[in-house]
PDB file of C-alpha atoms and ligand atoms in Angstrom:
ATOM      1  CA  MET C1320     103.974-119.506-103.620  1.00 67.00           C
ATOM      2  CA  ARG C1321     104.972-117.254-106.536  1.00 82.00           C
ATOM      3  CA  GLY C1322     103.684-114.015-107.936  1.00 94.00           C
ATOM      4  CA  TYR C1323     104.622-110.559-109.165  1.00 96.00           C
ATOM      5  CA  VAL C1324     105.009-107.392-107.101  1.00 95.00           C
ATOM      6  CA  GLY C1325     104.718-104.104-108.942  1.00 95.00           C
ATOM      7  CA  ALA C1326     102.272-101.338-109.784  1.00 87.00           C
ATOM      8  CA  GLU C1327     101.140 -99.301-112.792  1.00 86.00           C
ATOM      9  CA  HIS C1328     100.879 -95.540-112.307  1.00 89.00           C
ATOM     10  CA  GLU C1329      99.427 -92.553-114.146  1.00 95.00           C
ATOM     11  CA  PHE C1330     101.076 -89.748-112.197  1.00 96.00           C
ATOM     12  CA  HIS C1331      99.817 -87.028-114.572  1.00 96.00           C
ATOM     13  CA  ASP C1332      96.174 -88.148-114.503  1.00 96.00           C
ATOM     14  CA  ALA C1333      94.087 -86.170-111.975  1.00 97.00           C
ATOM     15  CA  GLU C1334      91.627 -88.980-111.234  1.00 97.00           C
ATOM     16  CA  PHE C1335      94.336 -91.605-110.772  1.00 97.00           C
ATOM     17  CA  VAL C1336      96.386 -89.301-108.558  1.00 97.00           C
ATOM     18  CA  ARG C1337      93.423 -88.363-106.336  1.00 97.00           C
ATOM     19  CA  GLY C1338      92.579 -92.072-105.993  1.00 97.00           C
ATOM     20  CA  TRP C1339      96.196 -92.905-105.092  1.00 97.00           C
ATOM     21  CA  ALA C1340      96.291 -90.179-102.430  1.00 97.00           C
ATOM     22  CA  ASN C1341      93.026 -91.435-100.903  1.00 98.00           C
ATOM     23  CA  ARG C1342      94.177 -95.073-100.907  1.00 97.00           C
ATOM     24  CA  PHE C1343      97.502 -94.302 -99.263  1.00 97.00           C
ATOM     25  CA  VAL C1344      96.648 -92.004 -96.385  1.00 98.00           C
ATOM     26  CA  PRO C1345      99.534 -92.873 -94.027  1.00 98.00           C
ATOM     27  CA  THR C1346      99.112 -95.913 -91.799  1.00 98.00           C
ATOM     28  CA  GLU C1347     100.939 -96.479 -88.505  1.00 98.00           C
ATOM     29  CA  PRO C1348     104.026 -98.172 -90.040  1.00 98.00           C
ATOM     30  CA  ARG C1349     104.351 -95.393 -92.625  1.00 98.00           C
ATOM     31  CA  ILE C1350     104.155 -92.788 -89.856  1.00 98.00           C
ATOM     32  CA  GLN C1351     106.930 -94.753 -88.134  1.00 98.00           C
ATOM     33  CA  LEU C1352     108.978 -94.303 -91.323  1.00 98.00           C
ATOM     34  CA  PHE C1353     108.252 -90.538 -91.389  1.00 98.00           C
ATOM     35  CA  ASP C1354     109.434 -90.334 -87.753  1.00 98.00           C
ATOM     36  CA  MET C1355     112.643 -92.241 -88.548  1.00 98.00           C
ATOM     37  CA  ILE C1356     113.338 -89.796 -91.381  1.00 98.00           C
ATOM     38  CA  LEU C1357     112.526 -86.809 -89.157  1.00 98.00           C
ATOM     39  CA  ASP C1358     114.949 -88.127 -86.560  1.00 98.00           C
ATOM     40  CA  GLN C1359     117.749 -88.356 -89.157  1.00 98.00           C
ATOM     41  CA  ILE C1360     117.248 -84.864 -90.575  1.00 98.00           C
ATOM     42  CA  ALA C1361     117.104 -83.312 -87.079  1.00 97.00           C
ATOM     43  CA  GLN C1362     120.580 -84.597 -86.123  1.00 97.00           C
ATOM     44  CA  PRO C1363     122.859 -81.714 -85.058  1.00 97.00           C
ATOM     45  CA  SER C1364     125.458 -82.863 -87.628  1.00 97.00           C
ATOM     46  CA  VAL C1365     123.127 -81.957 -90.532  1.00 98.00           C
ATOM     47  CA  PRO C1366     124.675 -78.774 -91.944  1.00 98.00           C
ATOM     48  CA  ASN C1367     121.540 -76.739 -92.643  1.00 98.00           C
ATOM     49  CA  THR C1368     117.747 -76.862 -92.158  1.00 98.00           C
ATOM     50  CA  HIS C1369     116.709 -76.885 -95.821  1.00 98.00           C
ATOM     51  CA  VAL C1370     115.145 -80.264 -96.681  1.00 98.00           C
ATOM     52  CA  VAL C1371     114.411 -81.516-100.198  1.00 99.00           C
ATOM     53  CA  GLU C1372     111.859 -84.284-100.719  1.00 99.00           C
ATOM     54  CA  LEU C1373     112.120 -86.195-103.996  1.00 99.00           C
ATOM     55  CA  GLY C1374     108.660 -87.215-105.260  1.00 98.00           C
ATOM     56  CA  ILE C1375     106.615 -85.267-102.701  1.00 98.00           C
ATOM     57  CA  GLY C1376     103.328 -86.705-104.030  1.00 98.00           C
ATOM     58  CA  PRO C1377     100.332 -85.818-101.808  1.00 98.00           C
ATOM     59  CA  GLY C1378     102.574 -84.118 -99.234  1.00 98.00           C
ATOM     60  CA  TYR C1379     101.845 -86.445 -96.317  1.00 98.00           C
ATOM     61  CA  MET C1380     105.447 -86.606 -95.086  1.00 98.00           C
ATOM     62  CA  ALA C1381     105.909 -82.867 -95.673  1.00 98.00           C
ATOM     63  CA  ARG C1382     102.962 -82.055 -93.375  1.00 98.00           C
ATOM     64  CA  HIS C1383     104.169 -84.558 -90.765  1.00 98.00           C
ATOM     65  CA  ILE C1384     107.680 -83.098 -90.674  1.00 98.00           C
ATOM     66  CA  LEU C1385     106.718 -79.414 -90.848  1.00 98.00           C
ATOM     67  CA  GLU C1386     104.250 -79.815 -87.953  1.00 98.00           C
ATOM     68  CA  ARG C1387     106.939 -81.350 -85.759  1.00 98.00           C
ATOM     69  CA  ASN C1388     109.996 -79.250 -86.621  1.00 98.00           C
ATOM     70  CA  GLY C1389     109.534 -75.490 -86.813  1.00 97.00           C
ATOM     71  CA  LYS C1390     113.069 -74.788 -88.103  1.00 96.00           C
ATOM     72  CA  ILE C1391     112.888 -76.677 -91.372  1.00 97.00           C
ATOM     73  CA  SER C1392     112.331 -75.077 -94.772  1.00 98.00           C
ATOM     74  CA  TYR C1393     110.986 -77.641 -97.238  1.00 98.00           C
ATOM     75  CA  GLU C1394     111.312 -78.135-100.974  1.00 98.00           C
ATOM     76  CA  GLY C1395     109.186 -80.765-102.693  1.00 98.00           C
ATOM     77  CA  VAL C1396     110.376 -82.002-106.063  1.00 98.00           C
ATOM     78  CA  ASP C1397     107.984 -83.784-108.420  1.00 98.00           C
ATOM     79  CA  PHE C1398     107.086 -83.969-112.108  1.00 98.00           C
ATOM     80  CA  SER C1399     103.349 -84.132-111.456  1.00 98.00           C
ATOM     81  CA  GLU C1400     101.381 -80.892-111.323  1.00 98.00           C
ATOM     82  CA  VAL C1401      98.306 -82.817-110.153  1.00 98.00           C
ATOM     83  CA  PHE C1402     100.198 -84.199-107.154  1.00 98.00           C
ATOM     84  CA  PHE C1403     101.344 -80.623-106.386  1.00 98.00           C
ATOM     85  CA  GLU C1404      97.688 -79.543-106.182  1.00 98.00           C
ATOM     86  CA  ILE C1405      97.006 -82.247-103.571  1.00 98.00           C
ATOM     87  CA  ALA C1406     100.242 -81.475-101.685  1.00 98.00           C
ATOM     88  CA  LYS C1407      99.076 -77.836-101.360  1.00 98.00           C
ATOM     89  CA  GLU C1408      95.810 -79.050 -99.789  1.00 98.00           C
ATOM     90  CA  THR C1409      97.630 -81.417 -97.405  1.00 98.00           C
ATOM     91  CA  VAL C1410     100.237 -78.912 -96.276  1.00 98.00           C
ATOM     92  CA  GLY C1411      97.603 -76.151 -96.002  1.00 98.00           C
ATOM     93  CA  ASP C1412      98.563 -73.390 -93.560  1.00 98.00           C
ATOM     94  CA  LEU C1413     102.224 -74.510 -93.541  1.00 98.00           C
ATOM     95  CA  MET C1414     102.665 -73.908 -97.298  1.00 98.00           C
ATOM     96  CA  HIS C1415     104.556 -70.661 -96.600  1.00 98.00           C
ATOM     97  CA  ARG C1416     107.503 -72.896 -95.572  1.00 98.00           C
ATOM     98  CA  VAL C1417     107.347 -75.010 -98.741  1.00 98.00           C
ATOM     99  CA  THR C1418     108.626 -74.547-102.281  1.00 98.00           C
ATOM    100  CA  LEU C1419     107.279 -76.855-104.976  1.00 98.00           C
ATOM    101  CA  THR C1420     109.868 -77.491-107.671  1.00 98.00           C
ATOM    102  CA  THR C1421     108.991 -79.142-110.954  1.00 98.00           C
ATOM    103  CA  ALA C1422     111.680 -81.529-112.177  1.00 98.00           C
ATOM    104  CA  ASP C1423     111.985 -84.968-113.749  1.00 98.00           C
ATOM    105  CA  LEU C1424     114.295 -87.182-111.689  1.00 98.00           C
ATOM    106  CA  MET C1425     115.264 -89.042-114.874  1.00 98.00           C
ATOM    107  CA  ASP C1426     116.811 -85.819-116.174  1.00 98.00           C
ATOM    108  CA  GLN C1427     120.295 -85.651-114.649  1.00 98.00           C
ATOM    109  CA  SER C1428     120.165 -81.863-114.387  1.00 98.00           C
ATOM    110  CA  TRP C1429     117.370 -81.963-111.735  1.00 98.00           C
ATOM    111  CA  PRO C1430     119.661 -80.696-108.918  1.00 98.00           C
ATOM    112  CA  GLN C1431     120.053 -77.421-110.831  1.00 98.00           C
ATOM    113  CA  SER C1432     116.331 -76.757-110.297  1.00 98.00           C
ATOM    114  CA  LEU C1433     116.691 -76.673-106.499  1.00 98.00           C
ATOM    115  CA  THR C1434     116.369 -73.265-104.887  1.00 98.00           C
ATOM    116  CA  ARG C1435     119.098 -73.819-102.244  1.00 98.00           C
ATOM    117  CA  THR C1436     121.701 -76.356-101.189  1.00 98.00           C
ATOM    118  CA  PRO C1437     119.871 -78.767 -98.882  1.00 98.00           C
ATOM    119  CA  GLY C1438     121.230 -80.212 -95.638  1.00 98.00           C
ATOM    120  CA  ALA C1439     119.051 -83.264 -96.208  1.00 98.00           C
ATOM    121  CA  ILE C1440     117.429 -85.043 -99.150  1.00 99.00           C
ATOM    122  CA  ILE C1441     114.578 -87.408 -98.328  1.00 99.00           C
ATOM    123  CA  SER C1442     112.123 -89.570-100.225  1.00 99.00           C
ATOM    124  CA  THR C1443     109.483 -92.245 -99.660  1.00 98.00           C
ATOM    125  CA  TRP C1444     107.884 -94.723-102.025  1.00 98.00           C
ATOM    126  CA  ALA C1445     109.122 -92.823-105.092  1.00 98.00           C
ATOM    127  CA  LEU C1446     112.509 -93.852-106.482  1.00 98.00           C
ATOM    128  CA  HIS C1447     111.390 -97.416-107.334  1.00 98.00           C
ATOM    129  CA  ASP C1448     108.994 -95.770-109.796  1.00 98.00           C
ATOM    130  CA  LEU C1449     111.982 -94.647-111.876  1.00 98.00           C
ATOM    131  CA  GLY C1450     111.978 -98.241-113.080  1.00 97.00           C
ATOM    132  CA  SER C1451     115.545 -99.529-112.773  1.00 98.00           C
ATOM    133  CA  GLN C1452     118.564 -99.922-110.504  1.00 98.00           C
ATOM    134  CA  GLN C1453     120.506 -97.608-112.818  1.00 98.00           C
ATOM    135  CA  ALA C1454     117.937 -94.817-112.403  1.00 98.00           C
ATOM    136  CA  VAL C1455     118.093 -95.147-108.603  1.00 98.00           C
ATOM    137  CA  ALA C1456     121.914 -95.238-108.760  1.00 98.00           C
ATOM    138  CA  ASP C1457     121.858 -92.020-110.804  1.00 98.00           C
ATOM    139  CA  VAL C1458     119.658 -90.294-108.197  1.00 99.00           C
ATOM    140  CA  TYR C1459     122.005 -91.449-105.423  1.00 99.00           C
ATOM    141  CA  ALA C1460     124.980 -90.027-107.361  1.00 98.00           C
ATOM    142  CA  ARG C1461     123.225 -86.684-107.958  1.00 98.00           C
ATOM    143  CA  CYS C1462     122.320 -86.527-104.235  1.00 99.00           C
ATOM    144  CA  TYR C1463     125.947 -87.124-103.251  1.00 98.00           C
ATOM    145  CA  GLU C1464     127.073 -84.302-105.557  1.00 98.00           C
ATOM    146  CA  THR C1465     124.348 -81.977-104.234  1.00 98.00           C
ATOM    147  CA  LEU C1466     124.718 -82.476-100.475  1.00 98.00           C
ATOM    148  CA  PRO C1467     127.382 -80.614 -98.516  1.00 98.00           C
ATOM    149  CA  GLU C1468     129.676 -82.545 -96.172  1.00 98.00           C
ATOM    150  CA  GLY C1469     127.587 -83.892 -93.279  1.00 98.00           C
ATOM    151  CA  GLY C1470     124.428 -83.757 -95.393  1.00 98.00           C
ATOM    152  CA  VAL C1471     122.114 -86.744 -95.153  1.00 98.00           C
ATOM    153  CA  LEU C1472     120.116 -88.768 -97.692  1.00 98.00           C
ATOM    154  CA  VAL C1473     117.218 -90.843 -96.357  1.00 98.00           C
ATOM    155  CA  ASN C1474     115.316 -93.028 -98.799  1.00 98.00           C
ATOM    156  CA  GLY C1475     112.314 -94.961 -97.490  1.00 98.00           C
ATOM    157  CA  ASP C1476     111.469 -97.046-100.515  1.00 98.00           C
ATOM    158  CA  PHE C1477     110.144-100.421-101.567  1.00 98.00           C
ATOM    159  CA  ILE C1478     112.666-103.231-101.727  1.00 98.00           C
ATOM    160  CA  LYS C1479     112.759-106.872-102.782  1.00 98.00           C
ATOM    161  CA  PRO C1480     113.034-108.816 -99.526  1.00 98.00           C
ATOM    162  CA  ASP C1481     115.660-111.501 -99.038  1.00 97.00           C
ATOM    163  CA  GLY C1482     114.266-115.021 -99.245  1.00 95.00           C
ATOM    164  CA  THR C1483     111.424-114.181-101.626  1.00 96.00           C
ATOM    165  CA  THR C1484     110.413-116.516-104.449  1.00 95.00           C
ATOM    166  CA  TRP C1485     108.320-113.738-106.057  1.00 96.00           C
ATOM    167  CA  ASP C1486     109.309-111.573-109.018  1.00 96.00           C
ATOM    168  CA  TYR C1487     109.548-107.848-108.329  1.00 97.00           C
ATOM    169  CA  GLU C1488     109.410-104.904-110.731  1.00 97.00           C
ATOM    170  CA  PRO C1489     112.973-103.745-111.560  1.00 98.00           C
ATOM    171  CA  GLY C1490     112.848-100.605-109.373  1.00 98.00           C
ATOM    172  CA  ARG C1491     112.333-102.789-106.279  1.00 98.00           C
ATOM    173  CA  PHE C1492     115.585-104.538-105.379  1.00 98.00           C
ATOM    174  CA  GLU C1493     117.495-105.882-102.385  1.00 98.00           C
ATOM    175  CA  ILE C1494     118.643-103.699 -99.479  1.00 98.00           C
ATOM    176  CA  ARG C1495     122.244-104.888 -99.958  1.00 98.00           C
ATOM    177  CA  ARG C1496     122.181-103.617-103.562  1.00 98.00           C
ATOM    178  CA  HIS C1497     120.910-100.210-102.400  1.00 98.00           C
ATOM    179  CA  ILE C1498     123.825-100.111 -99.958  1.00 98.00           C
ATOM    180  CA  GLU C1499     126.259-100.988-102.782  1.00 98.00           C
ATOM    181  CA  LEU C1500     124.829 -98.258-105.021  1.00 98.00           C
ATOM    182  CA  LEU C1501     125.033 -95.683-102.213  1.00 98.00           C
ATOM    183  CA  ARG C1502     128.705 -96.638-101.679  1.00 98.00           C
ATOM    184  CA  GLN C1503     129.363 -96.376-105.419  1.00 98.00           C
ATOM    185  CA  ALA C1504     127.802 -92.898-105.365  1.00 98.00           C
ATOM    186  CA  GLY C1505     130.429 -91.886-102.765  1.00 98.00           C
ATOM    187  CA  PHE C1506     128.641 -92.253 -99.415  1.00 98.00           C
ATOM    188  CA  SER C1507     131.017 -93.924 -96.939  1.00 93.00           C
ATOM    189  CA  ASP C1508     128.782 -95.720 -94.430  1.00 94.00           C
ATOM    190  CA  PRO C1509     125.277 -96.244 -95.814  1.00 98.00           C
ATOM    191  CA  LYS C1510     122.904 -98.419 -93.811  1.00 98.00           C
ATOM    192  CA  SER C1511     119.328 -99.617 -93.569  1.00 98.00           C
ATOM    193  CA  LEU C1512     117.573 -98.676 -90.333  1.00 98.00           C
ATOM    194  CA  ALA C1513     114.500-100.861 -90.823  1.00 98.00           C
ATOM    195  CA  HIS C1514     112.549-103.211 -93.053  1.00 98.00           C
ATOM    196  CA  LEU C1515     108.935-102.101 -92.613  1.00 98.00           C
ATOM    197  CA  GLU C1516     105.776-104.121 -93.192  1.00 98.00           C
ATOM    198  CA  PRO C1517     107.799-107.219 -94.081  1.00 98.00           C
ATOM    199  CA  ASN C1518     105.849-109.888 -95.913  1.00 96.00           C
ATOM    200  CA  ILE C1519     107.784-112.652 -97.634  1.00 96.00           C
ATOM    201  CA  GLU C1520     105.029-115.183 -98.308  1.00 94.00           C
ATOM    202  CA  SER C1521     102.211-113.144 -99.858  1.00 94.00           C
ATOM    203  CA  PRO C1522     103.369-109.552-100.332  1.00 96.00           C
ATOM    204  CA  THR C1523     101.240-106.702-101.667  1.00 96.00           C
ATOM    205  CA  ALA C1524     102.740-103.792-103.623  1.00 97.00           C
ATOM    206  CA  ALA C1525     102.461-101.594-100.492  1.00 97.00           C
ATOM    207  CA  GLU C1526     104.590-103.821 -98.226  1.00 98.00           C
ATOM    208  CA  ASN C1527     108.327-104.438 -97.831  1.00 98.00           C
ATOM    209  CA  TYR C1528     110.016-101.050 -97.693  1.00 98.00           C
ATOM    210  CA  ALA C1529     113.281-100.042 -96.086  1.00 98.00           C
ATOM    211  CA  CYS C1530     114.679 -96.896 -94.481  1.00 98.00           C
ATOM    212  CA  LEU C1531     118.081 -96.318 -96.117  1.00 98.00           C
ATOM    213  CA  VAL C1532     120.366 -93.656 -94.653  1.00 98.00           C
ATOM    214  CA  ALA C1533     123.616 -92.284 -96.010  1.00 98.00           C
ATOM    215  CA  VAL C1534     125.691 -89.351 -94.795  1.00 98.00           C
ATOM    216  CA  ARG C1535     128.010 -87.460 -97.114  1.00 98.00           C
TER     217      ARG C1535
HETATM  218  C1  SAM Y2261     104.055 -93.531-105.375  1.00 93.49           C
HETATM  219  S1  SAM Y2261     104.101 -91.788-105.288  1.00 93.49           S
HETATM  220  C2  SAM Y2261     104.717 -91.523-103.623  1.00 93.49           C
HETATM  221  C3  SAM Y2261     104.388 -90.166-103.123  1.00 93.49           C
HETATM  222  C4  SAM Y2261     104.945 -89.796-101.744  1.00 93.49           C
HETATM  223  N1  SAM Y2261     106.378 -89.748-101.748  1.00 93.49           N
HETATM  224  C5  SAM Y2261     104.421 -90.728-100.678  1.00 93.49           C
HETATM  225  O1  SAM Y2261     105.184 -91.557-100.149  1.00 93.49           O
HETATM  226  O2  SAM Y2261     103.215 -90.614-100.349  1.00 93.49           O
HETATM  227  C6  SAM Y2261     105.558 -91.433-106.270  1.00 93.49           C
HETATM  228  C7  SAM Y2261     105.807 -89.962-106.478  1.00 93.49           C
HETATM  229  O3  SAM Y2261     107.001 -89.793-107.245  1.00 93.49           O
HETATM  230  C8  SAM Y2261     106.739 -88.914-108.335  1.00 93.49           C
HETATM  231  N2  SAM Y2261     107.617 -89.304-109.465  1.00 93.49           N
HETATM  232  C9  SAM Y2261     107.629 -90.498-110.089  1.00 93.49           C
HETATM  233  N3  SAM Y2261     108.519 -90.478-111.100  1.00 93.49           N
HETATM  234  C10 SAM Y2261     109.078 -89.232-111.097  1.00 93.49           C
HETATM  235  C11 SAM Y2261     110.046 -88.585-111.916  1.00 93.49           C
HETATM  236  N4  SAM Y2261     110.634 -89.210-112.949  1.00 93.49           N
HETATM  237  N5  SAM Y2261     110.392 -87.323-111.614  1.00 93.49           N
HETATM  238  C12 SAM Y2261     109.806 -86.666-110.579  1.00 93.49           C
HETATM  239  N6  SAM Y2261     108.861 -87.210-109.795  1.00 93.49           N
HETATM  240  C13 SAM Y2261     108.495 -88.481-110.041  1.00 93.49           C
HETATM  241  C14 SAM Y2261     105.278 -89.112-108.648  1.00 93.49           C
HETATM  242  O4  SAM Y2261     104.710 -88.035-109.364  1.00 93.49           O
HETATM  243  C15 SAM Y2261     104.699 -89.270-107.241  1.00 93.49           C
HETATM  244  O5  SAM Y2261     104.450 -88.020-106.660  1.00 93.49           O
END
């Protein structure tokens, strides 16, 4: 079987964004991913408790993490004001621990918009939307420059699974290539902790994502 895996997005359109947030209320495997990320950022080796999420979207992971770890201060980066409005609703009474920072991840100066040096940078289902391996590589390089020693990057994003005969949009590529790009950015021992919702034969655009971890 053959097909194409990818998705069209209108991240600045209020109706589209509301629909996306309603369609993708976290399922059990996605909550598993949030927990894996939480586990990584709570390691004692992480140098500080400020966490930056790239592409915060509706704020589902932010709420999950803030509810479970009272020490973390959170900064959500996004270029979509309409997603920020939904993130505020999701995070609700915990918003006093969150800063929302407007930045375009395609603009290489985005780290200068951050309010503090983070101990961890995290992201889910976002970097593939930048549309190319080069754009993801650039984000990895900026993360390496931004994190202090011991800081951790965790990217839970869509990948192209090994063994597929399907075509994937360019932002979705193999785990081994992510690992190569993380190494090229400077991280010494990047790894993938999991391949979630694997589906080789008849994948949807919301399956096949990995949990990539790299420590500076
Ligand atoms: C598919 S949504 C995922 C949202 C959230 N991370 C989640 O897993 O539920 C992708 C998010 O990345 C943001 N995004 C996409 N391209 C971006 C860019 N160039 N700069 C900043 N944010 C971007 C979108 O606005 C959106 O919030």
